[in-house]
PDB file of C-alpha atoms and ligand atoms in Angstrom:
ATOM      1  CA  MET K   1      81.403  20.771  -8.285  1.00 75.00           C
ATOM      2  CA  PRO K   2      77.748  21.199  -7.274  1.00 80.00           C
ATOM      3  CA  LEU K   3      75.374  22.124 -10.066  1.00 78.00           C
ATOM      4  CA  PRO K   4      74.191  25.756 -10.051  1.00 78.00           C
ATOM      5  CA  THR K   5      70.751  26.161  -8.502  1.00 80.00           C
ATOM      6  CA  ASP K   6      69.860  29.673  -9.647  1.00 80.00           C
ATOM      7  CA  VAL K   7      68.874  29.437 -13.296  1.00 83.00           C
ATOM      8  CA  GLY K   8      66.872  32.670 -13.308  1.00 88.00           C
ATOM      9  CA  LEU K   9      63.649  31.071 -14.529  1.00 92.00           C
ATOM     10  CA  THR K  10      60.608  33.352 -14.408  1.00 95.00           C
ATOM     11  CA  PHE K  11      57.045  32.305 -15.044  1.00 98.00           C
ATOM     12  CA  ILE K  12      55.556  34.079 -18.048  1.00 98.00           C
ATOM     13  CA  GLY K  13      51.885  33.458 -17.326  1.00 98.00           C
ATOM     14  CA  THR K  14      49.311  31.010 -16.036  1.00 98.00           C
ATOM     15  CA  ILE K  15      47.440  28.104 -17.596  1.00 99.00           C
ATOM     16  CA  HIS K  16      43.717  27.740 -16.968  1.00 98.00           C
ATOM     17  CA  THR K  17      42.105  24.349 -17.441  1.00 98.00           C
ATOM     18  CA  PRO K  18      38.909  22.720 -16.134  1.00 98.00           C
ATOM     19  CA  PHE K  19      41.093  20.314 -14.092  1.00 98.00           C
ATOM     20  CA  THR K  20      40.951  21.327 -10.429  1.00 98.00           C
ATOM     21  CA  ALA K  21      42.451  18.141  -8.961  1.00 98.00           C
ATOM     22  CA  ARG K  22      45.290  15.940 -10.190  1.00 97.00           C
ATOM     23  CA  GLY K  23      42.931  12.996 -10.497  1.00 96.00           C
ATOM     24  CA  MET K  24      40.861  14.936 -13.052  1.00 98.00           C
ATOM     25  CA  CYS K  25      43.817  15.553 -15.393  1.00 98.00           C
ATOM     26  CA  PRO K  26      44.422  13.206 -18.319  1.00 98.00           C
ATOM     27  CA  ARG K  27      47.893  11.631 -18.388  1.00 96.00           C
ATOM     28  CA  GLN K  28      48.494  13.425 -21.703  1.00 98.00           C
ATOM     29  CA  GLY K  29      46.375  16.090 -23.396  1.00 98.00           C
ATOM     30  CA  ASP K  30      44.156  15.395 -26.393  1.00 97.00           C
ATOM     31  CA  VAL K  31      44.305  17.964 -29.217  1.00 97.00           C
ATOM     32  CA  GLU K  32      41.098  16.595 -30.786  1.00 96.00           C
ATOM     33  CA  ASP K  33      38.730  15.903 -27.899  1.00 96.00           C
ATOM     34  CA  GLY K  34      40.377  17.621 -24.930  1.00 98.00           C
ATOM     35  CA  PRO K  35      38.652  20.637 -23.355  1.00 98.00           C
ATOM     36  CA  GLU K  36      39.344  24.199 -24.446  1.00 98.00           C
ATOM     37  CA  CYS K  37      41.979  25.716 -22.128  1.00 98.00           C
ATOM     38  CA  ARG K  38      43.380  29.204 -21.731  1.00 98.00           C
ATOM     39  CA  ILE K  39      47.023  30.176 -21.645  1.00 98.00           C
ATOM     40  CA  VAL K  40      47.191  33.654 -20.138  1.00 98.00           C
ATOM     41  CA  LEU K  41      50.483  35.448 -20.729  1.00 98.00           C
ATOM     42  CA  LEU K  42      51.597  38.350 -18.524  1.00 98.00           C
ATOM     43  CA  PRO K  43      50.204  41.473 -20.251  1.00 98.00           C
ATOM     44  CA  GLU K  44      53.635  43.070 -20.615  1.00 98.00           C
ATOM     45  CA  LEU K  45      54.769  40.053 -22.664  1.00 98.00           C
ATOM     46  CA  GLU K  46      51.924  40.283 -25.221  1.00 98.00           C
ATOM     47  CA  PRO K  47      54.194  41.615 -28.040  1.00 98.00           C
ATOM     48  CA  ALA K  48      56.110  38.338 -27.809  1.00 98.00           C
ATOM     49  CA  LEU K  49      53.039  36.579 -29.244  1.00 98.00           C
ATOM     50  CA  ASP K  50      53.260  38.431 -32.562  1.00 98.00           C
ATOM     51  CA  GLY K  51      53.015  35.934 -35.409  1.00 96.00           C
ATOM     52  CA  ILE K  52      51.978  32.982 -33.291  1.00 97.00           C
ATOM     53  CA  GLU K  53      48.605  32.706 -35.077  1.00 96.00           C
ATOM     54  CA  ARG K  54      50.478  31.355 -38.130  1.00 95.00           C
ATOM     55  CA  PHE K  55      50.989  28.095 -36.271  1.00 96.00           C
ATOM     56  CA  GLU K  56      48.309  25.504 -35.713  1.00 96.00           C
ATOM     57  CA  ARG K  57      50.371  23.636 -33.141  1.00 97.00           C
ATOM     58  CA  ILE K  58      52.271  25.201 -30.255  1.00 97.00           C
ATOM     59  CA  GLU K  59      54.646  23.607 -27.777  1.00 98.00           C
ATOM     60  CA  VAL K  60      53.811  24.628 -24.234  1.00 98.00           C
ATOM     61  CA  LEU K  61      56.280  24.249 -21.365  1.00 98.00           C
ATOM     62  CA  TYR K  62      54.913  24.479 -17.842  1.00 98.00           C
ATOM     63  CA  TRP K  63      55.998  23.982 -14.267  1.00 98.00           C
ATOM     64  CA  LEU K  64      54.175  21.125 -12.553  1.00 98.00           C
ATOM     65  CA  HIS K  65      54.209  23.076  -9.327  1.00 98.00           C
ATOM     66  CA  LEU K  66      52.597  20.496  -7.032  1.00 98.00           C
ATOM     67  CA  ALA K  67      54.851  17.614  -8.038  1.00 98.00           C
ATOM     68  CA  ARG K  68      57.348  15.893  -5.716  1.00 96.00           C
ATOM     69  CA  ARG K  69      60.932  16.460  -6.810  1.00 96.00           C
ATOM     70  CA  ASP K  70      62.776  13.789  -4.840  1.00 96.00           C
ATOM     71  CA  LEU K  71      61.984  10.551  -6.680  1.00 95.00           C
ATOM     72  CA  LEU K  72      64.750   8.982  -8.758  1.00 96.00           C
ATOM     73  CA  THR K  73      62.769   5.815  -9.399  1.00 97.00           C
ATOM     74  CA  GLN K  74      59.029   5.353  -9.327  1.00 96.00           C
ATOM     75  CA  SER K  75      56.307   2.917 -10.189  1.00 93.00           C
ATOM     76  CA  PRO K  76      53.828   4.843 -12.322  1.00 83.00           C
ATOM     77  CA  LYS K  77      51.343   1.993 -12.493  1.00 81.00           C
ATOM     78  CA  GLY K  78      51.658   1.275  -8.777  1.00 81.00           C
ATOM     79  CA  ASP K  79      52.528  -2.339  -9.567  1.00 82.00           C
ATOM     80  CA  GLY K  80      55.853  -2.306  -7.716  1.00 84.00           C
ATOM     81  CA  ALA K  81      57.886  -2.293 -10.940  1.00 91.00           C
ATOM     82  CA  ALA K  82      60.127   0.754 -10.415  1.00 94.00           C
ATOM     83  CA  ARG K  83      61.626   2.654 -13.341  1.00 95.00           C
ATOM     84  CA  GLY K  84      64.031   5.561 -13.513  1.00 97.00           C
ATOM     85  CA  THR K  85      62.386   8.979 -13.470  1.00 97.00           C
ATOM     86  CA  PHE K  86      64.101  10.040 -16.696  1.00 98.00           C
ATOM     87  CA  SER K  87      62.648   7.057 -18.537  1.00 97.00           C
ATOM     88  CA  LEU K  88      59.133   8.282 -17.723  1.00 96.00           C
ATOM     89  CA  ARG K  89      56.907  11.273 -18.524  1.00 97.00           C
ATOM     90  CA  SER K  90      55.758  11.317 -14.898  1.00 97.00           C
ATOM     91  CA  PRO K  91      55.174  14.791 -13.376  1.00 98.00           C
ATOM     92  CA  LEU K  92      57.373  13.738 -10.408  1.00 97.00           C
ATOM     93  CA  ARG K  93      60.923  14.738 -11.341  1.00 97.00           C
ATOM     94  CA  PRO K  94      63.776  16.905 -10.007  1.00 95.00           C
ATOM     95  CA  ASN K  95      62.762  19.783 -12.319  1.00 96.00           C
ATOM     96  CA  PRO K  96      59.026  19.227 -12.855  1.00 97.00           C
ATOM     97  CA  ILE K  97      58.748  20.666 -16.356  1.00 98.00           C
ATOM     98  CA  GLY K  98      55.812  19.432 -18.420  1.00 98.00           C
ATOM     99  CA  THR K  99      55.517  19.804 -22.183  1.00 98.00           C
ATOM    100  CA  SER K 100      52.511  19.484 -24.487  1.00 98.00           C
ATOM    101  CA  SER K 101      52.033  20.092 -28.170  1.00 97.00           C
ATOM    102  CA  VAL K 102      48.634  21.816 -28.260  1.00 98.00           C
ATOM    103  CA  ARG K 103      46.262  22.931 -31.015  1.00 98.00           C
ATOM    104  CA  LEU K 104      45.939  26.726 -31.187  1.00 98.00           C
ATOM    105  CA  LEU K 105      42.248  27.569 -31.592  1.00 98.00           C
ATOM    106  CA  ARG K 106      42.516  31.362 -31.422  1.00 97.00           C
ATOM    107  CA  ARG K 107      44.293  34.270 -29.822  1.00 98.00           C
ATOM    108  CA  ASP K 108      42.576  36.966 -27.819  1.00 98.00           C
ATOM    109  CA  GLY K 109      45.211  39.583 -26.920  1.00 98.00           C
ATOM    110  CA  ALA K 110      47.574  38.019 -24.395  1.00 98.00           C
ATOM    111  CA  THR K 111      45.410  34.887 -24.108  1.00 98.00           C
ATOM    112  CA  LEU K 112      45.675  31.761 -26.260  1.00 98.00           C
ATOM    113  CA  LEU K 113      42.756  29.357 -26.498  1.00 98.00           C
ATOM    114  CA  VAL K 114      44.109  25.853 -27.007  1.00 98.00           C
ATOM    115  CA  ARG K 115      43.192  22.190 -26.895  1.00 98.00           C
ATOM    116  CA  GLY K 116      45.522  19.421 -25.724  1.00 98.00           C
ATOM    117  CA  LEU K 117      46.610  20.278 -22.173  1.00 98.00           C
ATOM    118  CA  ASP K 118      46.809  17.879 -19.238  1.00 98.00           C
ATOM    119  CA  CYS K 119      47.705  20.200 -16.332  1.00 98.00           C
ATOM    120  CA  LEU K 120      45.910  21.605 -13.328  1.00 98.00           C
ATOM    121  CA  ASP K 121      44.141  24.927 -13.378  1.00 98.00           C
ATOM    122  CA  GLY K 122      46.647  27.559 -12.216  1.00 98.00           C
ATOM    123  CA  THR K 123      49.769  25.773 -13.470  1.00 98.00           C
ATOM    124  CA  PRO K 124      52.584  28.293 -14.082  1.00 98.00           C
ATOM    125  CA  LEU K 125      53.692  28.819 -17.688  1.00 98.00           C
ATOM    126  CA  VAL K 126      57.407  28.553 -18.529  1.00 98.00           C
ATOM    127  CA  ASP K 127      57.607  29.007 -22.331  1.00 98.00           C
ATOM    128  CA  LEU K 128      55.763  28.840 -25.657  1.00 98.00           C
ATOM    129  CA  LYS K 129      57.234  27.893 -29.047  1.00 98.00           C
ATOM    130  CA  PRO K 130      55.821  26.935 -32.430  1.00 97.00           C
ATOM    131  CA  ASP K 131      55.638  23.167 -32.708  1.00 92.00           C
ATOM    132  CA  ARG K 132      58.915  22.001 -34.217  1.00 84.00           C
ATOM    133  CA  CYS K 133      57.309  20.278 -37.226  1.00 78.00           C
ATOM    134  CA  SER K 134      55.134  23.159 -38.401  1.00 73.00           C
ATOM    135  CA  TYR K 135      57.957  25.615 -37.649  1.00 72.00           C
ATOM    136  CA  ALA K 136      60.438  23.629 -39.732  1.00 75.00           C
ATOM    137  CA  VAL K 137      58.040  23.502 -42.698  1.00 75.00           C
ATOM    138  CA  GLN K 138      57.482  27.300 -42.638  1.00 77.00           C
ATOM    139  CA  ALA K 139      61.144  28.113 -42.028  1.00 75.00           C
ATOM    140  CA  ARG K 140      62.210  25.888 -44.949  1.00 77.00           C
ATOM    141  CA  ALA K 141      59.678  27.588 -47.212  1.00 80.00           C
ATOM    142  CA  LYS K 142      61.119  31.006 -46.251  1.00 77.00           C
ATOM    143  CA  GLY K 143      64.759  29.902 -46.260  1.00 74.00           C
ATOM    144  CA  GLN K 144      65.079  30.736 -42.516  1.00 68.00           C
ATOM    145  CA  ASP K 145      66.328  28.822 -39.494  1.00 61.00           C
TER     146      ASP K 145
HETATM  147  N1  SAM A   1      52.331  16.355 -20.903  1.00 82.05           N
HETATM  148  C1  SAM A   1      53.339  16.591 -19.889  1.00 82.05           C
HETATM  149  C2  SAM A   1      54.616  15.874 -20.279  1.00 82.05           C
HETATM  150  O1  SAM A   1      54.564  14.829 -20.933  1.00 82.05           O
HETATM  151  O2  SAM A   1      55.696  16.388 -19.964  1.00 82.05           O
HETATM  152  C3  SAM A   1      52.881  16.183 -18.493  1.00 82.05           C
HETATM  153  C4  SAM A   1      52.524  14.724 -18.365  1.00 82.05           C
HETATM  154  S1  SAM A   1      52.166  14.277 -16.683  1.00 82.05           S
HETATM  155  C5  SAM A   1      51.972  12.518 -16.896  1.00 82.05           C
HETATM  156  C6  SAM A   1      50.498  14.853 -16.513  1.00 82.05           C
HETATM  157  C7  SAM A   1      50.009  14.605 -15.100  1.00 82.05           C
HETATM  158  O3  SAM A   1      50.641  15.510 -14.214  1.00 82.05           O
HETATM  159  C8  SAM A   1      48.533  14.854 -14.919  1.00 82.05           C
HETATM  160  O4  SAM A   1      47.778  13.721 -15.263  1.00 82.05           O
HETATM  161  C9  SAM A   1      48.450  15.170 -13.430  1.00 82.05           C
HETATM  162  O5  SAM A   1      48.367  13.969 -12.684  1.00 82.05           O
HETATM  163  C10 SAM A   1      49.797  15.793 -13.123  1.00 82.05           C
HETATM  164  N2  SAM A   1      49.730  17.254 -12.998  1.00 82.05           N
HETATM  165  C11 SAM A   1      49.095  18.123 -13.807  1.00 82.05           C
HETATM  166  N3  SAM A   1      49.298  19.388 -13.429  1.00 82.05           N
HETATM  167  C12 SAM A   1      50.104  19.341 -12.356  1.00 82.05           C
HETATM  168  C13 SAM A   1      50.689  20.330 -11.514  1.00 82.05           C
HETATM  169  N4  SAM A   1      50.493  21.638 -11.718  1.00 82.05           N
HETATM  170  N5  SAM A   1      51.467  19.907 -10.485  1.00 82.05           N
HETATM  171  C14 SAM A   1      51.681  18.584 -10.286  1.00 82.05           C
HETATM  172  N6  SAM A   1      51.154  17.599 -11.031  1.00 82.05           N
HETATM  173  C15 SAM A   1      50.380  17.977 -12.065  1.00 82.05           C
END
């Protein structure tokens, strides 16, 4: 049976970074020395950010919208040694979802200022969650899941 293609994903905002070309992006973000970036949520979703300031680290999921989606194997170093797409963190994948654990610097309404992103300016935002480690520590302390 073919896999369903309509998963009902909607973008919840846009990521703004100083990276205007793929060649300018780091391969992975740097939470210490990376540039300050802005995650701008759709204004109607702002209430969904309530409580996020309690977390120093946030997991960001984004859609690498300019990536090819047809490569099952690839040679990330360009040395001819091909590896399977799912054994890599390459942006080129059937569903080009990128993830980064970023440092939350501050919140300004529906905008989060963060450090640690590696994506192009204008990359669509898919989801935000507290980083699993800091979330687990707080949840344990409060007896929550
Ligand atoms: N940190 C994410 C991860 O591990 O899932 C993404 C890692 S991927 C190696 C990061 C690279 O994707 C960047 O260096 C850049 O070349 C490319 N990239 C960034 N934003 C993109 C976009 N919007 N569309 C396509 N490629 C993008």
